[in-house]
Tab-separated table of C-alpha atoms and ligand atoms in Angstrom:
chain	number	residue	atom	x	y	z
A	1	UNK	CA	-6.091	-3.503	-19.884
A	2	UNK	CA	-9.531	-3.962	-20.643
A	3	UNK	CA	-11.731	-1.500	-18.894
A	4	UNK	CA	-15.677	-0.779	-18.607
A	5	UNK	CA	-16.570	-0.376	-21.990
A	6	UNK	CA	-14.536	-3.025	-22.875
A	7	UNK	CA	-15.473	-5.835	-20.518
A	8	UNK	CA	-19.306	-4.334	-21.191
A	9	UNK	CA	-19.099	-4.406	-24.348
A	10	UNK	CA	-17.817	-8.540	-23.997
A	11	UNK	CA	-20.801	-8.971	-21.393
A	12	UNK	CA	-23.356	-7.493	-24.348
A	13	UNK	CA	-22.392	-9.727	-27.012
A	14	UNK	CA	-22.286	-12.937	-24.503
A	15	UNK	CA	-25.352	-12.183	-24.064
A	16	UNK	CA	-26.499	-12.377	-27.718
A	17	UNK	CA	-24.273	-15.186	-28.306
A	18	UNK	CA	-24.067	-17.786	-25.531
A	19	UNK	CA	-26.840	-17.261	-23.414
A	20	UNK	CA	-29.122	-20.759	-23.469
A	21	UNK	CA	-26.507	-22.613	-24.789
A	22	UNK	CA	-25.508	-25.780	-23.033
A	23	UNK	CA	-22.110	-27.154	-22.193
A	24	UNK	CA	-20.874	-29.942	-23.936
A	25	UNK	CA	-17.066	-30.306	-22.396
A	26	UNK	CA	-14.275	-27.737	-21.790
A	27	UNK	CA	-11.022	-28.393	-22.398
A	28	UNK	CA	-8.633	-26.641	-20.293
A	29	UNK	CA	-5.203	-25.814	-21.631
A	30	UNK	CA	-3.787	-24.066	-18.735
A	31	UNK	CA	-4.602	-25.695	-15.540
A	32	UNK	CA	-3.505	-23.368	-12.892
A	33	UNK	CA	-5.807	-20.686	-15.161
A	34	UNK	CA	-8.798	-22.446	-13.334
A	35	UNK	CA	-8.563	-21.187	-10.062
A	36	UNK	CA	-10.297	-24.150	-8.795
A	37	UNK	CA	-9.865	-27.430	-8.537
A	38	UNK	CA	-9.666	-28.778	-11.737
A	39	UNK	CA	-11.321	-32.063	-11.673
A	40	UNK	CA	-14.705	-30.003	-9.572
A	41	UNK	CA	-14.324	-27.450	-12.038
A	42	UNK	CA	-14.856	-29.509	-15.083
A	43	UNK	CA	-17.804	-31.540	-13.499
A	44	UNK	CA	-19.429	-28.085	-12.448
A	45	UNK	CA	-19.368	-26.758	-16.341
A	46	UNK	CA	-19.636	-29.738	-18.352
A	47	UNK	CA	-24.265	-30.083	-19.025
A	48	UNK	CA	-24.658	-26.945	-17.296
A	49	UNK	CA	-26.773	-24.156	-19.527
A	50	UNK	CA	-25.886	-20.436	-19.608
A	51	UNK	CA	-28.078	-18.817	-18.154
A	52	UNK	CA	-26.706	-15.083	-17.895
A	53	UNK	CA	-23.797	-12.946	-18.602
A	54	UNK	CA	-23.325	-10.242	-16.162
A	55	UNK	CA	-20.423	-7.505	-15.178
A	56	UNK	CA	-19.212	-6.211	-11.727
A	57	UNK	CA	-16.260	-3.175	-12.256
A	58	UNK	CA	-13.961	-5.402	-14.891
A	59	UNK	CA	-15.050	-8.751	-13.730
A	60	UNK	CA	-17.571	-11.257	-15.799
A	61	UNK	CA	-19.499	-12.959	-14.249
A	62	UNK	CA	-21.479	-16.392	-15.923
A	63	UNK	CA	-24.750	-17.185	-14.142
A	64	UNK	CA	-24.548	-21.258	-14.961
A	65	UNK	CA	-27.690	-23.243	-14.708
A	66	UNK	CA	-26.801	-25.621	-11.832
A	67	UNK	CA	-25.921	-23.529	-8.525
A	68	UNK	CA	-22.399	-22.389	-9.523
A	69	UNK	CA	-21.426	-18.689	-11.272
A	70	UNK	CA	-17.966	-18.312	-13.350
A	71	UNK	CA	-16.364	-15.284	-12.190
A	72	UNK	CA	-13.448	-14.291	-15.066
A	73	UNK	CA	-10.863	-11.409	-14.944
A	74	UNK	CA	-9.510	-10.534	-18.196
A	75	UNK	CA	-7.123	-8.265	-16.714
A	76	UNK	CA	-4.218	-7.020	-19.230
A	77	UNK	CA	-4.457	-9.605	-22.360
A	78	UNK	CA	-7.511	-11.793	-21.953
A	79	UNK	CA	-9.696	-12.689	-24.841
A	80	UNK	CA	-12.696	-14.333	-25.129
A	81	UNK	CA	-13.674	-14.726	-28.957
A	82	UNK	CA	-16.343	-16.964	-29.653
A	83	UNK	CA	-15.704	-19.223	-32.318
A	84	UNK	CA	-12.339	-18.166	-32.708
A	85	UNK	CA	-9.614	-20.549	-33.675
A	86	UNK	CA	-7.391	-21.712	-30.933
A	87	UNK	CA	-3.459	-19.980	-30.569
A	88	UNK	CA	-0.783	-21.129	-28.744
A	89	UNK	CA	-2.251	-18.268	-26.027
A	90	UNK	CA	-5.286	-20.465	-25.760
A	91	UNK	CA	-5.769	-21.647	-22.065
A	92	UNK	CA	-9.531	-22.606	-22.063
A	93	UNK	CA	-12.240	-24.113	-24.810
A	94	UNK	CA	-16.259	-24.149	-23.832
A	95	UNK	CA	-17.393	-26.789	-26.137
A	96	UNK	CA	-21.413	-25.830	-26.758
A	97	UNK	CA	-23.648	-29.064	-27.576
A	98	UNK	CA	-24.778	-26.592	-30.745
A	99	UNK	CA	-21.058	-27.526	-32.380
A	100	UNK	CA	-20.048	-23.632	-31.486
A	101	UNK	CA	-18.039	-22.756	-29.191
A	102	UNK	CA	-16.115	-20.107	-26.799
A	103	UNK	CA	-12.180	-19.878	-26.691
A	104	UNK	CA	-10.673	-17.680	-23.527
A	105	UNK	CA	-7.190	-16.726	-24.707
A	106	UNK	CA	-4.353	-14.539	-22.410
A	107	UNK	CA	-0.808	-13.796	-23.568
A	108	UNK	CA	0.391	-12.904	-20.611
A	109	UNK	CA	-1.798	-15.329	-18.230
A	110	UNK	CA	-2.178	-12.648	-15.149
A	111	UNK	CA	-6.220	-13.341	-15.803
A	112	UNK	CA	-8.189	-15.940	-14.421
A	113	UNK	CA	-11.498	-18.297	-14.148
A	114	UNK	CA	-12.970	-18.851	-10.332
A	115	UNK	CA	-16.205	-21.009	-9.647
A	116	UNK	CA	-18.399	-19.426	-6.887
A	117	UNK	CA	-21.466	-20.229	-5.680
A	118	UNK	CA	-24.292	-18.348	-6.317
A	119	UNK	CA	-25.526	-18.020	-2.711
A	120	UNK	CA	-21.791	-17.043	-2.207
A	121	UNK	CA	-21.382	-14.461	-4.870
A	122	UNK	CA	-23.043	-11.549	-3.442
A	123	UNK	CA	-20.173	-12.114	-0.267
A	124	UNK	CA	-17.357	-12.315	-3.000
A	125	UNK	CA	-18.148	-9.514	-4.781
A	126	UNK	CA	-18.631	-7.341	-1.182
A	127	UNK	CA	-14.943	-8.521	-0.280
A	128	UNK	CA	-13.686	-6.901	-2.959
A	129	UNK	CA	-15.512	-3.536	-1.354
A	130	UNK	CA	-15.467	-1.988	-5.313
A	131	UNK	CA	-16.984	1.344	-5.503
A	132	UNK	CA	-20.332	2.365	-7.591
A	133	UNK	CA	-20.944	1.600	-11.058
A	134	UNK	CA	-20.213	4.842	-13.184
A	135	UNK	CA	-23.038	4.168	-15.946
A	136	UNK	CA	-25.807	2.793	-12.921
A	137	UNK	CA	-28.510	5.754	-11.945
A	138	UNK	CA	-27.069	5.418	-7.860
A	139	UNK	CA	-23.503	6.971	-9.077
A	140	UNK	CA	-25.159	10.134	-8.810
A	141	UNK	CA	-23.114	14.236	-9.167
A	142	UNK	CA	-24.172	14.450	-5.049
A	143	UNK	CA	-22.853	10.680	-4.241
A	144	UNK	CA	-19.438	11.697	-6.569
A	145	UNK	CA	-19.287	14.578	-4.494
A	146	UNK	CA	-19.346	12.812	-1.447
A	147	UNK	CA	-16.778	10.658	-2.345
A	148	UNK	CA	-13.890	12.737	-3.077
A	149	UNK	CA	-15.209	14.600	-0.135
A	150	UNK	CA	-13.733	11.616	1.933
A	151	UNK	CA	-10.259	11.572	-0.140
A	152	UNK	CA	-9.477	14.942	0.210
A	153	UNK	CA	-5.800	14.238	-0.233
A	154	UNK	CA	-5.686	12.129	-3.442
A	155	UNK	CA	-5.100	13.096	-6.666
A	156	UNK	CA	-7.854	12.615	-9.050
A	157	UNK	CA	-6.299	10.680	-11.620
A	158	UNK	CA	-5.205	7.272	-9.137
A	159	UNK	CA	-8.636	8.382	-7.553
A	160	UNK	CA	-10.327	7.613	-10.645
A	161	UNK	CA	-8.234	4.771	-11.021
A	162	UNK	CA	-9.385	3.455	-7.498
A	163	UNK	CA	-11.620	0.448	-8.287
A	164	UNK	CA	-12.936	0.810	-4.357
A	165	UNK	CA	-13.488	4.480	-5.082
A	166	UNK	CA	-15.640	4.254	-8.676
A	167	UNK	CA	-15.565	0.690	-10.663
A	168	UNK	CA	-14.418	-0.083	-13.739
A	169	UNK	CA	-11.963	3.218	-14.954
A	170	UNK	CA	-8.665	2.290	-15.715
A	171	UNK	CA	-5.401	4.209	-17.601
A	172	UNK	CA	-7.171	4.910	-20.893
A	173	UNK	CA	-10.272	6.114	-19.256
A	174	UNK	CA	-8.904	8.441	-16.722
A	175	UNK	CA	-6.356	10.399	-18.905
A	176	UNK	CA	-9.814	10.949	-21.443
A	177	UNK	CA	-11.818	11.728	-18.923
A	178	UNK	CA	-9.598	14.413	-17.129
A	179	UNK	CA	-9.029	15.574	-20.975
A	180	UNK	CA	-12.700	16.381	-21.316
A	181	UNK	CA	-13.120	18.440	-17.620
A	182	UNK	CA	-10.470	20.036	-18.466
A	183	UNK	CA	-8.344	19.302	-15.263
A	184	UNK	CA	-5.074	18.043	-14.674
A	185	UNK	CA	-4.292	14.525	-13.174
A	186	UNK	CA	-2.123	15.805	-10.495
A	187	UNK	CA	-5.271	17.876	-8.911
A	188	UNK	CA	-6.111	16.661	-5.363
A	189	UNK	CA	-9.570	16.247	-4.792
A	190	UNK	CA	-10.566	18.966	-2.097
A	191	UNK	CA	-8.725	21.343	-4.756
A	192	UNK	CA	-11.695	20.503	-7.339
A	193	UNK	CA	-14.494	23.480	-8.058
A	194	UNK	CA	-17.968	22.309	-8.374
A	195	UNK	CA	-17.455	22.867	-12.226
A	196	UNK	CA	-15.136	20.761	-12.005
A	197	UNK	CA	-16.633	17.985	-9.964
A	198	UNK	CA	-19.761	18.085	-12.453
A	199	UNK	CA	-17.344	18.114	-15.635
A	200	UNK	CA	-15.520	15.409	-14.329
A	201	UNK	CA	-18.907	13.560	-13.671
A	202	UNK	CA	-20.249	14.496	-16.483
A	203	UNK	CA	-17.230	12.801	-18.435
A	204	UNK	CA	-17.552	9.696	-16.658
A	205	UNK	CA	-20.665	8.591	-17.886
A	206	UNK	CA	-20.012	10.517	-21.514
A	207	UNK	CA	-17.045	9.102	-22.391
A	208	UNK	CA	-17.826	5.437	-20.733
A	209	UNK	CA	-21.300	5.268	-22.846
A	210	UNK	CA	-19.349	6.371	-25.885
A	211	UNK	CA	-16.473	4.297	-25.788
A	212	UNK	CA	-18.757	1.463	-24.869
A	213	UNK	CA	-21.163	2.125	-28.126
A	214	UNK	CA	-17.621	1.550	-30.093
A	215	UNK	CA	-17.035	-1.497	-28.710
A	216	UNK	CA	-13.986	-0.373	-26.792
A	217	UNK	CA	-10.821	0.743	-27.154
A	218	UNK	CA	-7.967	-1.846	-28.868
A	219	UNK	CA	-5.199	-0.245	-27.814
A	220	UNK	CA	-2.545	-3.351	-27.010
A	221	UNK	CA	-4.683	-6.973	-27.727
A	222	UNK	CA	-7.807	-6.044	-26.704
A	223	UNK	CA	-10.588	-7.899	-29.383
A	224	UNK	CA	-14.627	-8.304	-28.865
A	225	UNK	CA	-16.208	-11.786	-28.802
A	226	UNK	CA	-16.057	-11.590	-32.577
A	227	UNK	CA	-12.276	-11.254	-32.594
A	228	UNK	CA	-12.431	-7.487	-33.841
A	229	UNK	CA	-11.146	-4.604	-32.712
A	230	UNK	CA	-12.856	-1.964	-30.603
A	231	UNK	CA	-13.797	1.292	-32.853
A	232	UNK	CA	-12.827	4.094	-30.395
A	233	UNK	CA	-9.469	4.255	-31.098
A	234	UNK	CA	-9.486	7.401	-33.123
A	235	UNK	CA	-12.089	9.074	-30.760
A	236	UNK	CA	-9.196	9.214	-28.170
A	237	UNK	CA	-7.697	12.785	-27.215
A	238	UNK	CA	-4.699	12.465	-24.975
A	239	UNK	CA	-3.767	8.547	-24.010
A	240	UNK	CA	-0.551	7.335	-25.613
A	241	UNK	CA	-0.647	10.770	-27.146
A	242	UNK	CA	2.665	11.770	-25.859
A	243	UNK	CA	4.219	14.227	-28.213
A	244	UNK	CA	1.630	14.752	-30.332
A	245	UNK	CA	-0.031	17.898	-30.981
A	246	UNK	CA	-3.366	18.099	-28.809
A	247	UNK	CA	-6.429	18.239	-31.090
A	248	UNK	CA	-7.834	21.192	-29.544
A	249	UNK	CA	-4.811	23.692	-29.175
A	250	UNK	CA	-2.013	22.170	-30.789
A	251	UNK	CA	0.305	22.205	-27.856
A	252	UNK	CA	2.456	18.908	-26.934
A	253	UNK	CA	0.631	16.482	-25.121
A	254	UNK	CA	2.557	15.873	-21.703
A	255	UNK	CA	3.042	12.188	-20.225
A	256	UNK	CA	3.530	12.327	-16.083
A	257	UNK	CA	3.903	9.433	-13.603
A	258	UNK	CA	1.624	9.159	-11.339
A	259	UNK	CA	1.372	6.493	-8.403
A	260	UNK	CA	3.468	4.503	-10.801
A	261	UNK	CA	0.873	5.040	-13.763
A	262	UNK	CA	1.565	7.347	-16.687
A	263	UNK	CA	-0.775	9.935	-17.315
A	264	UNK	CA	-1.267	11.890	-20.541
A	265	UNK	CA	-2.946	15.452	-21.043
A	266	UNK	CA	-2.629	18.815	-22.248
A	267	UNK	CA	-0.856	21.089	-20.167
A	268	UNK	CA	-2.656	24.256	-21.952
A	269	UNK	CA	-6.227	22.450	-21.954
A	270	UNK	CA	-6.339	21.232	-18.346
A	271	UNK	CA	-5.770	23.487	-15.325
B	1	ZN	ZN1	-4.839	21.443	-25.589
């Protein structure tokens, strides 16, 4: 699933890409994609400008020029390549009045496109009650420690994981993260040492800016805007590294289930 460095890295090149342009039509491939109804939903896009491409945790969210914002989830397989050639995966076309334009593909079709409005947003977003951006200057080493102060009981990797605890970490994330403080996934938070807490922090915003200066990770379908692969593939240290010797000390990397997700790590490495 794409994560923070992979839905910022889609936000960036928006940005440079689609920002300003105008709407010509949008075809839509998929209906029940549009979570919306249709008919408003195509009268709401079609002449309005882009104004802005933000991110919230792992959602997108389009500023458009009339008094509407697209909010899109990507979740496991979206894609949004601009001008990429339609597949048969394909649920949405933007049609800009330039002659480019913006396909929004999903192979397995658990993402989705929502129209809010603008005044409404800030309401939306607050229902979803996600947690603090790891790469903003508020997600502070004295606010982390606050918060796991609070969870005493969890374990840090589904903690981690917890889109109302921090926003935006996912599987991939987590498992690298815990890699590089050194501590294992099943840890429960009131069993962390301050070392800990600031490695662990520390990691966060490391591996996050990293990964996101690679353009991601393309680990299953994940693509940029361009249709290529994220770079930080061969940067990774324990995910999906099951079996494999662990860069540092050679021993097996474990894989554990945790909360119903696996997690992968080094049982000499982490403690
Ligand atoms: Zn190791």
């Amino acid at each position: 699933m794409p994560e923070l460095p992979e839905v910022e890295t889609i936000k960036r090149q928006l940005n440079r890409k689609i920002k300003g342009k105008k709407i010509k039509k949008v075809e839509v491939l998929l209906p029940r994609f549009v979570k919306y109804p249709l008919k408003k939903f195509k009268q709401i896009v079609t002449g309005a400008k882009i104004i802005n491409i933000n991110r919230r945790a792992k959602l997108l969210i389009v500023e458009l020029s009339n008094e509407y914002c697209l909010v899109i989830h990507l979740k496991l397989t979206g894609q949004l390549v601009f001008n990429g050639q339609p597949t048969k995966h394909t649920h949405l076309i933007y049609y800009f009045t330039d002659g480019s334009q913006l396909i929004h593909n999903d192979l397995r079709q658990f993402g989705f496109v929502k129209v809010v409005p603008k005044k409404e947003l800030t309401d939306f977003l607050n229902k979803e009650k996600y947690g603090p951006e790891p790469l903003s200057k508020e997600f502070t080493l004295k606010l982390f420690g606050e918060s796991l102060n609070k969870r005493k009981g969890a374990k840090i990797k589904p903690l981690l994981m917890d889109q109302r605890f921090l926003a935006g970490i996912g599987n991939l994330y987590s498992d690298e993260v815990l890699f590089f403080a050194k501590v294992l996934p099943t840890r429960r938070a009131d069993s962390l040492k301050l070392e800990e807490i600031k490695k662990i922090h520390q990691g966060i915003k490391k591996i996050l800016s990293l990964a996101t200066s690679y353009r991601g990770s393309s680990v299953d379908n994940y693509v940029d805007t361009k249709g290529e692969k994220g770079d930080f593939v061969p940067l990774i240290k324990v995910y999906r590294r099951e079996g494999q010797p662990c860069f540092v000390c050679q021993t097996e990397i474990k894989r554990l289930k945790i909360g119903g997700r696996s997690a992968h790590f080094c049982p000499k490495c982490q403690e």
